[in-house]
Amino acid sequence: MNAYQVEVRITPRAGLLDPEGNAVQHALTSLEFDGVEDVRVGRLIRLRVQADSETAARDAADAMCRRLLANPVTEDYEIALAGGR
């Protein structure tokens, strides 16, 4: 088995309200950063996954996202892998 660094980026789905993003945008505007037109706030989760292959590591991360890490109704997620060791 190899260890894979996995990054999962989770963001609110397009078209859904993002109260945290709205709050950040208003705060930036109040600080006179006027060029900001849209803010979406998400989260980044880094995992170290033991797996036989990159595909297996990605599949495991995808299952984790569907079952725990992300809410598939309201959030999108992207999985990125760094090489195994």
PDB file of N, CA and C in Angstrom:
ATOM      1  N   MET A   1       0.832  -1.190   0.000  1.00  0.00           N
ATOM      2  CA  MET A   1       0.000   0.000   0.000  1.00  0.00           C
ATOM      3  C   MET A   1       0.868   1.241   0.000  1.00  0.00           C
ATOM      4  N   ASN A   2       0.345   2.257  -0.595  1.00  0.00           N
ATOM      5  CA  ASN A   2       1.017   3.554  -0.640  1.00  0.00           C
ATOM      6  C   ASN A   2       0.181   4.583   0.114  1.00  0.00           C
ATOM      7  N   ALA A   3       0.847   5.632   0.546  1.00  0.00           N
ATOM      8  CA  ALA A   3       0.147   6.746   1.184  1.00  0.00           C
ATOM      9  C   ALA A   3      -0.032   7.849   0.151  1.00  0.00           C
ATOM     10  N   TYR A   4      -1.222   8.363   0.064  1.00  0.00           N
ATOM     11  CA  TYR A   4      -1.541   9.434  -0.888  1.00  0.00           C
ATOM     12  C   TYR A   4      -2.033  10.652  -0.127  1.00  0.00           C
ATOM     13  N   GLN A   5      -1.500  11.801  -0.526  1.00  0.00           N
ATOM     14  CA  GLN A   5      -2.004  13.071  -0.011  1.00  0.00           C
ATOM     15  C   GLN A   5      -3.232  13.435  -0.839  1.00  0.00           C
ATOM     16  N   VAL A   6      -4.328  13.612  -0.178  1.00  0.00           N
ATOM     17  CA  VAL A   6      -5.585  13.920  -0.862  1.00  0.00           C
ATOM     18  C   VAL A   6      -6.087  15.276  -0.360  1.00  0.00           C
ATOM     19  N   GLU A   7      -6.440  16.127  -1.302  1.00  0.00           N
ATOM     20  CA  GLU A   7      -7.076  17.395  -0.955  1.00  0.00           C
ATOM     21  C   GLU A   7      -8.498  17.394  -1.478  1.00  0.00           C
ATOM     22  N   VAL A   8      -9.423  17.735  -0.606  1.00  0.00           N
ATOM     23  CA  VAL A   8     -10.836  17.829  -0.989  1.00  0.00           C
ATOM     24  C   VAL A   8     -11.257  19.282  -0.811  1.00  0.00           C
ATOM     25  N   ARG A   9     -11.685  19.898  -1.899  1.00  0.00           N
ATOM     26  CA  ARG A   9     -12.197  21.278  -1.850  1.00  0.00           C
ATOM     27  C   ARG A   9     -13.716  21.222  -1.948  1.00  0.00           C
ATOM     28  N   ILE A  10     -14.351  21.771  -0.945  1.00  0.00           N
ATOM     29  CA  ILE A  10     -15.807  21.734  -0.871  1.00  0.00           C
ATOM     30  C   ILE A  10     -16.327  23.160  -0.966  1.00  0.00           C
ATOM     31  N   THR A  11     -17.270  23.374  -1.875  1.00  0.00           N
ATOM     32  CA  THR A  11     -17.847  24.704  -2.068  1.00  0.00           C
ATOM     33  C   THR A  11     -19.365  24.606  -2.143  1.00  0.00           C
ATOM     34  N   PRO A  12     -20.051  25.683  -1.789  1.00  0.00           N
ATOM     35  CA  PRO A  12     -21.501  25.684  -1.941  1.00  0.00           C
ATOM     36  C   PRO A  12     -21.856  25.564  -3.430  1.00  0.00           C
ATOM     37  N   ARG A  13     -22.918  24.858  -3.726  1.00  0.00           N
ATOM     38  CA  ARG A  13     -23.345  24.720  -5.117  1.00  0.00           C
ATOM     39  C   ARG A  13     -23.709  26.075  -5.702  1.00  0.00           C
ATOM     40  N   ALA A  14     -23.395  26.230  -6.980  1.00  0.00           N
ATOM     41  CA  ALA A  14     -23.730  27.472  -7.676  1.00  0.00           C
ATOM     42  C   ALA A  14     -25.237  27.695  -7.599  1.00  0.00           C
ATOM     43  N   GLY A  15     -25.613  28.920  -7.376  1.00  0.00           N
ATOM     44  CA  GLY A  15     -27.029  29.270  -7.331  1.00  0.00           C
ATOM     45  C   GLY A  15     -27.639  29.161  -5.950  1.00  0.00           C
ATOM     46  N   LEU A  16     -26.961  28.491  -5.021  1.00  0.00           N
ATOM     47  CA  LEU A  16     -27.480  28.405  -3.653  1.00  0.00           C
ATOM     48  C   LEU A  16     -26.937  29.567  -2.830  1.00  0.00           C
ATOM     49  N   LEU A  17     -27.697  29.969  -1.838  1.00  0.00           N
ATOM     50  CA  LEU A  17     -27.249  31.041  -0.961  1.00  0.00           C
ATOM     51  C   LEU A  17     -25.972  30.630  -0.238  1.00  0.00           C
ATOM     52  N   ASP A  18     -25.103  31.604  -0.048  1.00  0.00           N
ATOM     53  CA  ASP A  18     -23.860  31.383   0.692  1.00  0.00           C
ATOM     54  C   ASP A  18     -23.745  32.504   1.723  1.00  0.00           C
ATOM     55  N   PRO A  19     -24.419  32.370   2.880  1.00  0.00           N
ATOM     56  CA  PRO A  19     -24.413  33.453   3.870  1.00  0.00           C
ATOM     57  C   PRO A  19     -23.006  33.845   4.315  1.00  0.00           C
ATOM     58  N   GLU A  20     -22.120  32.875   4.455  1.00  0.00           N
ATOM     59  CA  GLU A  20     -20.748  33.192   4.867  1.00  0.00           C
ATOM     60  C   GLU A  20     -20.035  33.978   3.781  1.00  0.00           C
ATOM     61  N   GLY A  21     -20.233  33.577   2.531  1.00  0.00           N
ATOM     62  CA  GLY A  21     -19.648  34.333   1.415  1.00  0.00           C
ATOM     63  C   GLY A  21     -20.193  35.747   1.351  1.00  0.00           C
ATOM     64  N   ASN A  22     -21.509  35.894   1.572  1.00  0.00           N
ATOM     65  CA  ASN A  22     -22.111  37.229   1.574  1.00  0.00           C
ATOM     66  C   ASN A  22     -21.535  38.094   2.682  1.00  0.00           C
ATOM     67  N   ALA A  23     -21.342  37.498   3.870  1.00  0.00           N
ATOM     68  CA  ALA A  23     -20.778  38.255   4.997  1.00  0.00           C
ATOM     69  C   ALA A  23     -19.360  38.717   4.685  1.00  0.00           C
ATOM     70  N   VAL A  24     -18.573  37.834   4.070  1.00  0.00           N
ATOM     71  CA  VAL A  24     -17.196  38.216   3.713  1.00  0.00           C
ATOM     72  C   VAL A  24     -17.211  39.333   2.672  1.00  0.00           C
ATOM     73  N   GLN A  25     -18.099  39.203   1.677  1.00  0.00           N
ATOM     74  CA  GLN A  25     -18.171  40.240   0.645  1.00  0.00           C
ATOM     75  C   GLN A  25     -18.557  41.598   1.255  1.00  0.00           C
ATOM     76  N   HIS A  26     -19.538  41.606   2.145  1.00  0.00           N
ATOM     77  CA  HIS A  26     -19.933  42.866   2.790  1.00  0.00           C
ATOM     78  C   HIS A  26     -18.788  43.431   3.619  1.00  0.00           C
ATOM     79  N   ALA A  27     -18.069  42.550   4.316  1.00  0.00           N
ATOM     80  CA  ALA A  27     -16.940  43.021   5.125  1.00  0.00           C
ATOM     81  C   ALA A  27     -15.847  43.605   4.240  1.00  0.00           C
ATOM     82  N   LEU A  28     -15.587  42.954   3.119  1.00  0.00           N
ATOM     83  CA  LEU A  28     -14.566  43.485   2.208  1.00  0.00           C
ATOM     84  C   LEU A  28     -14.984  44.836   1.649  1.00  0.00           C
ATOM     85  N   THR A  29     -16.259  44.955   1.308  1.00  0.00           N
ATOM     86  CA  THR A  29     -16.757  46.238   0.798  1.00  0.00           C
ATOM     87  C   THR A  29     -16.625  47.322   1.865  1.00  0.00           C
ATOM     88  N   SER A  30     -16.941  46.967   3.125  1.00  0.00           N
ATOM     89  CA  SER A  30     -16.827  47.969   4.199  1.00  0.00           C
ATOM     90  C   SER A  30     -15.377  48.361   4.457  1.00  0.00           C
ATOM     91  N   LEU A  31     -14.461  47.487   4.068  1.00  0.00           N
ATOM     92  CA  LEU A  31     -13.029  47.817   4.177  1.00  0.00           C
ATOM     93  C   LEU A  31     -12.510  48.487   2.905  1.00  0.00           C
ATOM     94  N   GLU A  32     -13.447  48.857   2.017  1.00  0.00           N
ATOM     95  CA  GLU A  32     -13.166  49.607   0.794  1.00  0.00           C
ATOM     96  C   GLU A  32     -12.423  48.782  -0.256  1.00  0.00           C
ATOM     97  N   PHE A  33     -12.634  47.465  -0.255  1.00  0.00           N
ATOM     98  CA  PHE A  33     -12.176  46.620  -1.368  1.00  0.00           C
ATOM     99  C   PHE A  33     -13.359  46.522  -2.336  1.00  0.00           C
ATOM    100  N   ASP A  34     -13.523  47.550  -3.152  1.00  0.00           N
ATOM    101  CA  ASP A  34     -14.732  47.687  -3.958  1.00  0.00           C
ATOM    102  C   ASP A  34     -14.784  46.773  -5.173  1.00  0.00           C
ATOM    103  N   GLY A  35     -13.689  46.189  -5.597  1.00  0.00           N
ATOM    104  CA  GLY A  35     -13.682  45.394  -6.818  1.00  0.00           C
ATOM    105  C   GLY A  35     -14.165  43.963  -6.656  1.00  0.00           C
ATOM    106  N   VAL A  36     -14.569  43.567  -5.477  1.00  0.00           N
ATOM    107  CA  VAL A  36     -14.996  42.186  -5.243  1.00  0.00           C
ATOM    108  C   VAL A  36     -16.470  42.053  -5.619  1.00  0.00           C
ATOM    109  N   GLU A  37     -16.754  41.226  -6.620  1.00  0.00           N
ATOM    110  CA  GLU A  37     -18.128  41.091  -7.098  1.00  0.00           C
ATOM    111  C   GLU A  37     -18.841  39.873  -6.514  1.00  0.00           C
ATOM    112  N   ASP A  38     -18.110  38.832  -6.147  1.00  0.00           N
ATOM    113  CA  ASP A  38     -18.749  37.626  -5.647  1.00  0.00           C
ATOM    114  C   ASP A  38     -17.773  36.883  -4.737  1.00  0.00           C
ATOM    115  N   VAL A  39     -18.247  36.371  -3.637  1.00  0.00           N
ATOM    116  CA  VAL A  39     -17.421  35.582  -2.719  1.00  0.00           C
ATOM    117  C   VAL A  39     -18.168  34.292  -2.408  1.00  0.00           C
ATOM    118  N   ARG A  40     -17.511  33.190  -2.581  1.00  0.00           N
ATOM    119  CA  ARG A  40     -18.046  31.886  -2.178  1.00  0.00           C
ATOM    120  C   ARG A  40     -17.060  31.311  -1.175  1.00  0.00           C
ATOM    121  N   VAL A  41     -17.540  30.930  -0.021  1.00  0.00           N
ATOM    122  CA  VAL A  41     -16.676  30.388   1.022  1.00  0.00           C
ATOM    123  C   VAL A  41     -16.895  28.885   1.100  1.00  0.00           C
ATOM    124  N   GLY A  42     -15.799  28.163   1.036  1.00  0.00           N
ATOM    125  CA  GLY A  42     -15.851  26.715   1.151  1.00  0.00           C
ATOM    126  C   GLY A  42     -14.853  26.259   2.183  1.00  0.00           C
ATOM    127  N   ARG A  43     -14.423  25.028   2.043  1.00  0.00           N
ATOM    128  CA  ARG A  43     -13.408  24.521   2.975  1.00  0.00           C
ATOM    129  C   ARG A  43     -12.488  23.545   2.243  1.00  0.00           C
ATOM    130  N   LEU A  44     -11.318  23.409   2.806  1.00  0.00           N
ATOM    131  CA  LEU A  44     -10.296  22.517   2.260  1.00  0.00           C
ATOM    132  C   LEU A  44     -10.001  21.464   3.318  1.00  0.00           C
ATOM    133  N   ILE A  45     -10.060  20.197   2.914  1.00  0.00           N
ATOM    134  CA  ILE A  45      -9.748  19.094   3.820  1.00  0.00           C
ATOM    135  C   ILE A  45      -8.579  18.327   3.227  1.00  0.00           C
ATOM    136  N   ARG A  46      -7.515  18.159   3.993  1.00  0.00           N
ATOM    137  CA  ARG A  46      -6.355  17.379   3.554  1.00  0.00           C
ATOM    138  C   ARG A  46      -6.348  16.053   4.297  1.00  0.00           C
ATOM    139  N   LEU A  47      -6.198  14.983   3.534  1.00  0.00           N
ATOM    140  CA  LEU A  47      -6.183  13.636   4.097  1.00  0.00           C
ATOM    141  C   LEU A  47      -4.920  12.919   3.647  1.00  0.00           C
ATOM    142  N   ARG A  48      -4.469  11.991   4.437  1.00  0.00           N
ATOM    143  CA  ARG A  48      -3.419  11.068   4.024  1.00  0.00           C
ATOM    144  C   ARG A  48      -4.091   9.702   4.004  1.00  0.00           C
ATOM    145  N   VAL A  49      -4.180   9.116   2.815  1.00  0.00           N
ATOM    146  CA  VAL A  49      -4.943   7.892   2.625  1.00  0.00           C
ATOM    147  C   VAL A  49      -4.011   6.763   2.197  1.00  0.00           C
ATOM    148  N   GLN A  50      -4.111   5.632   2.865  1.00  0.00           N
ATOM    149  CA  GLN A  50      -3.378   4.430   2.472  1.00  0.00           C
ATOM    150  C   GLN A  50      -4.234   3.676   1.451  1.00  0.00           C
ATOM    151  N   ALA A  51      -3.646   3.399   0.279  1.00  0.00           N
ATOM    152  CA  ALA A  51      -4.407   2.695  -0.756  1.00  0.00           C
ATOM    153  C   ALA A  51      -3.433   1.997  -1.698  1.00  0.00           C
ATOM    154  N   ASP A  52      -3.954   1.047  -2.466  1.00  0.00           N
ATOM    155  CA  ASP A  52      -3.131   0.301  -3.422  1.00  0.00           C
ATOM    156  C   ASP A  52      -2.797   1.100  -4.673  1.00  0.00           C
ATOM    157  N   SER A  53      -3.610   2.087  -5.015  1.00  0.00           N
ATOM    158  CA  SER A  53      -3.393   2.870  -6.230  1.00  0.00           C
ATOM    159  C   SER A  53      -4.024   4.250  -6.077  1.00  0.00           C
ATOM    160  N   GLU A  54      -3.697   5.133  -7.024  1.00  0.00           N
ATOM    161  CA  GLU A  54      -4.323   6.456  -7.016  1.00  0.00           C
ATOM    162  C   GLU A  54      -5.832   6.338  -7.188  1.00  0.00           C
ATOM    163  N   THR A  55      -6.240   5.417  -8.048  1.00  0.00           N
ATOM    164  CA  THR A  55      -7.674   5.227  -8.272  1.00  0.00           C
ATOM    165  C   THR A  55      -8.365   4.796  -6.983  1.00  0.00           C
ATOM    166  N   ALA A  56      -7.754   3.876  -6.257  1.00  0.00           N
ATOM    167  CA  ALA A  56      -8.349   3.419  -4.995  1.00  0.00           C
ATOM    168  C   ALA A  56      -8.387   4.546  -3.969  1.00  0.00           C
ATOM    169  N   ALA A  57      -7.327   5.363  -3.926  1.00  0.00           N
ATOM    170  CA  ALA A  57      -7.310   6.499  -2.993  1.00  0.00           C
ATOM    171  C   ALA A  57      -8.392   7.507  -3.355  1.00  0.00           C
ATOM    172  N   ARG A  58      -8.527   7.781  -4.645  1.00  0.00           N
ATOM    173  CA  ARG A  58      -9.560   8.722  -5.100  1.00  0.00           C
ATOM    174  C   ARG A  58     -10.962   8.175  -4.800  1.00  0.00           C
ATOM    175  N   ASP A  59     -11.157   6.892  -5.064  1.00  0.00           N
ATOM    176  CA  ASP A  59     -12.461   6.271  -4.788  1.00  0.00           C
ATOM    177  C   ASP A  59     -12.792   6.334  -3.295  1.00  0.00           C
ATOM    178  N   ALA A  60     -11.784   6.097  -2.448  1.00  0.00           N
ATOM    179  CA  ALA A  60     -12.013   6.170  -0.999  1.00  0.00           C
ATOM    180  C   ALA A  60     -12.390   7.596  -0.592  1.00  0.00           C
ATOM    181  N   ALA A  61     -11.674   8.582  -1.136  1.00  0.00           N
ATOM    182  CA  ALA A  61     -11.979   9.980  -0.810  1.00  0.00           C
ATOM    183  C   ALA A  61     -13.375  10.355  -1.304  1.00  0.00           C
ATOM    184  N   ASP A  62     -13.730   9.865  -2.475  1.00  0.00           N
ATOM    185  CA  ASP A  62     -15.068  10.150  -3.007  1.00  0.00           C
ATOM    186  C   ASP A  62     -16.145   9.567  -2.088  1.00  0.00           C
ATOM    187  N   ALA A  63     -15.927   8.343  -1.618  1.00  0.00           N
ATOM    188  CA  ALA A  63     -16.892   7.729  -0.703  1.00  0.00           C
ATOM    189  C   ALA A  63     -16.981   8.523   0.608  1.00  0.00           C
ATOM    190  N   MET A  64     -15.825   9.007   1.110  1.00  0.00           N
ATOM    191  CA  MET A  64     -15.823   9.822   2.324  1.00  0.00           C
ATOM    192  C   MET A  64     -16.620  11.097   2.124  1.00  0.00           C
ATOM    193  N   CYS A  65     -16.468  11.706   0.960  1.00  0.00           N
ATOM    194  CA  CYS A  65     -17.209  12.941   0.666  1.00  0.00           C
ATOM    195  C   CYS A  65     -18.705  12.675   0.634  1.00  0.00           C
ATOM    196  N   ARG A  66     -19.096  11.609  -0.051  1.00  0.00           N
ATOM    197  CA  ARG A  66     -20.526  11.318  -0.186  1.00  0.00           C
ATOM    198  C   ARG A  66     -21.166  10.954   1.141  1.00  0.00           C
ATOM    199  N   ARG A  67     -20.385  10.304   2.027  1.00  0.00           N
ATOM    200  CA  ARG A  67     -20.965   9.818   3.282  1.00  0.00           C
ATOM    201  C   ARG A  67     -20.778  10.757   4.470  1.00  0.00           C
ATOM    202  N   LEU A  68     -19.757  11.628   4.424  1.00  0.00           N
ATOM    203  CA  LEU A  68     -19.484  12.441   5.608  1.00  0.00           C
ATOM    204  C   LEU A  68     -19.005  13.859   5.318  1.00  0.00           C
ATOM    205  N   LEU A  69     -18.013  13.995   4.455  1.00  0.00           N
ATOM    206  CA  LEU A  69     -17.305  15.269   4.359  1.00  0.00           C
ATOM    207  C   LEU A  69     -18.095  16.377   3.685  1.00  0.00           C
ATOM    208  N   ALA A  70     -18.936  16.025   2.728  1.00  0.00           N
ATOM    209  CA  ALA A  70     -19.696  17.043   1.998  1.00  0.00           C
ATOM    210  C   ALA A  70     -21.178  16.712   2.053  1.00  0.00           C
ATOM    211  N   ASN A  71     -21.970  17.734   1.879  1.00  0.00           N
ATOM    212  CA  ASN A  71     -23.415  17.535   1.757  1.00  0.00           C
ATOM    213  C   ASN A  71     -23.733  17.608   0.266  1.00  0.00           C
ATOM    214  N   PRO A  72     -23.957  16.475  -0.387  1.00  0.00           N
ATOM    215  CA  PRO A  72     -24.121  16.491  -1.845  1.00  0.00           C
ATOM    216  C   PRO A  72     -25.359  17.239  -2.319  1.00  0.00           C
ATOM    217  N   VAL A  73     -26.261  17.545  -1.412  1.00  0.00           N
ATOM    218  CA  VAL A  73     -27.456  18.313  -1.803  1.00  0.00           C
ATOM    219  C   VAL A  73     -27.106  19.786  -1.982  1.00  0.00           C
ATOM    220  N   THR A  74     -26.225  20.295  -1.134  1.00  0.00           N
ATOM    221  CA  THR A  74     -25.940  21.732  -1.151  1.00  0.00           C
ATOM    222  C   THR A  74     -24.506  22.082  -1.520  1.00  0.00           C
ATOM    223  N   GLU A  75     -23.637  21.075  -1.626  1.00  0.00           N
ATOM    224  CA  GLU A  75     -22.221  21.373  -1.858  1.00  0.00           C
ATOM    225  C   GLU A  75     -21.661  20.540  -3.013  1.00  0.00           C
ATOM    226  N   ASP A  76     -20.690  21.135  -3.695  1.00  0.00           N
ATOM    227  CA  ASP A  76     -19.887  20.415  -4.681  1.00  0.00           C
ATOM    228  C   ASP A  76     -18.522  20.146  -4.070  1.00  0.00           C
ATOM    229  N   TYR A  77     -17.852  19.125  -4.561  1.00  0.00           N
ATOM    230  CA  TYR A  77     -16.499  18.884  -4.075  1.00  0.00           C
ATOM    231  C   TYR A  77     -15.593  18.431  -5.212  1.00  0.00           C
ATOM    232  N   GLU A  78     -14.306  18.747  -5.044  1.00  0.00           N
ATOM    233  CA  GLU A  78     -13.276  18.334  -5.995  1.00  0.00           C
ATOM    234  C   GLU A  78     -12.196  17.599  -5.207  1.00  0.00           C
ATOM    235  N   ILE A  79     -11.688  16.542  -5.796  1.00  0.00           N
ATOM    236  CA  ILE A  79     -10.655  15.742  -5.151  1.00  0.00           C
ATOM    237  C   ILE A  79      -9.380  15.853  -5.968  1.00  0.00           C
ATOM    238  N   ALA A  80      -8.273  16.175  -5.299  1.00  0.00           N
ATOM    239  CA  ALA A  80      -6.974  16.234  -5.962  1.00  0.00           C
ATOM    240  C   ALA A  80      -6.004  15.356  -5.184  1.00  0.00           C
ATOM    241  N   LEU A  81      -5.195  14.596  -5.904  1.00  0.00           N
ATOM    242  CA  LEU A  81      -4.215  13.716  -5.276  1.00  0.00           C
ATOM    243  C   LEU A  81      -2.800  14.172  -5.598  1.00  0.00           C
ATOM    244  N   ALA A  82      -1.926  14.059  -4.590  1.00  0.00           N
ATOM    245  CA  ALA A  82      -0.502  14.209  -4.818  1.00  0.00           C
ATOM    246  C   ALA A  82       0.057  12.792  -4.782  1.00  0.00           C
ATOM    247  N   GLY A  83       1.168  12.544  -5.422  1.00  0.00           N
ATOM    248  CA  GLY A  83       1.707  11.205  -5.593  1.00  0.00           C
ATOM    249  C   GLY A  83       1.773  10.346  -4.344  1.00  0.00           C
ATOM    250  N   GLY A  84       1.790   9.062  -4.561  1.00  0.00           N
ATOM    251  CA  GLY A  84       1.866   8.113  -3.467  1.00  0.00           C
ATOM    252  C   GLY A  84       3.297   7.829  -3.063  1.00  0.00           C
ATOM    253  N   ARG A  85       3.486   7.385  -1.856  1.00  0.00           N
ATOM    254  CA  ARG A  85       4.815   7.007  -1.344  1.00  0.00           C
ATOM    255  C   ARG A  85       4.718   5.691  -0.625  1.00  0.00           C
TER     256      ARG A  85
END
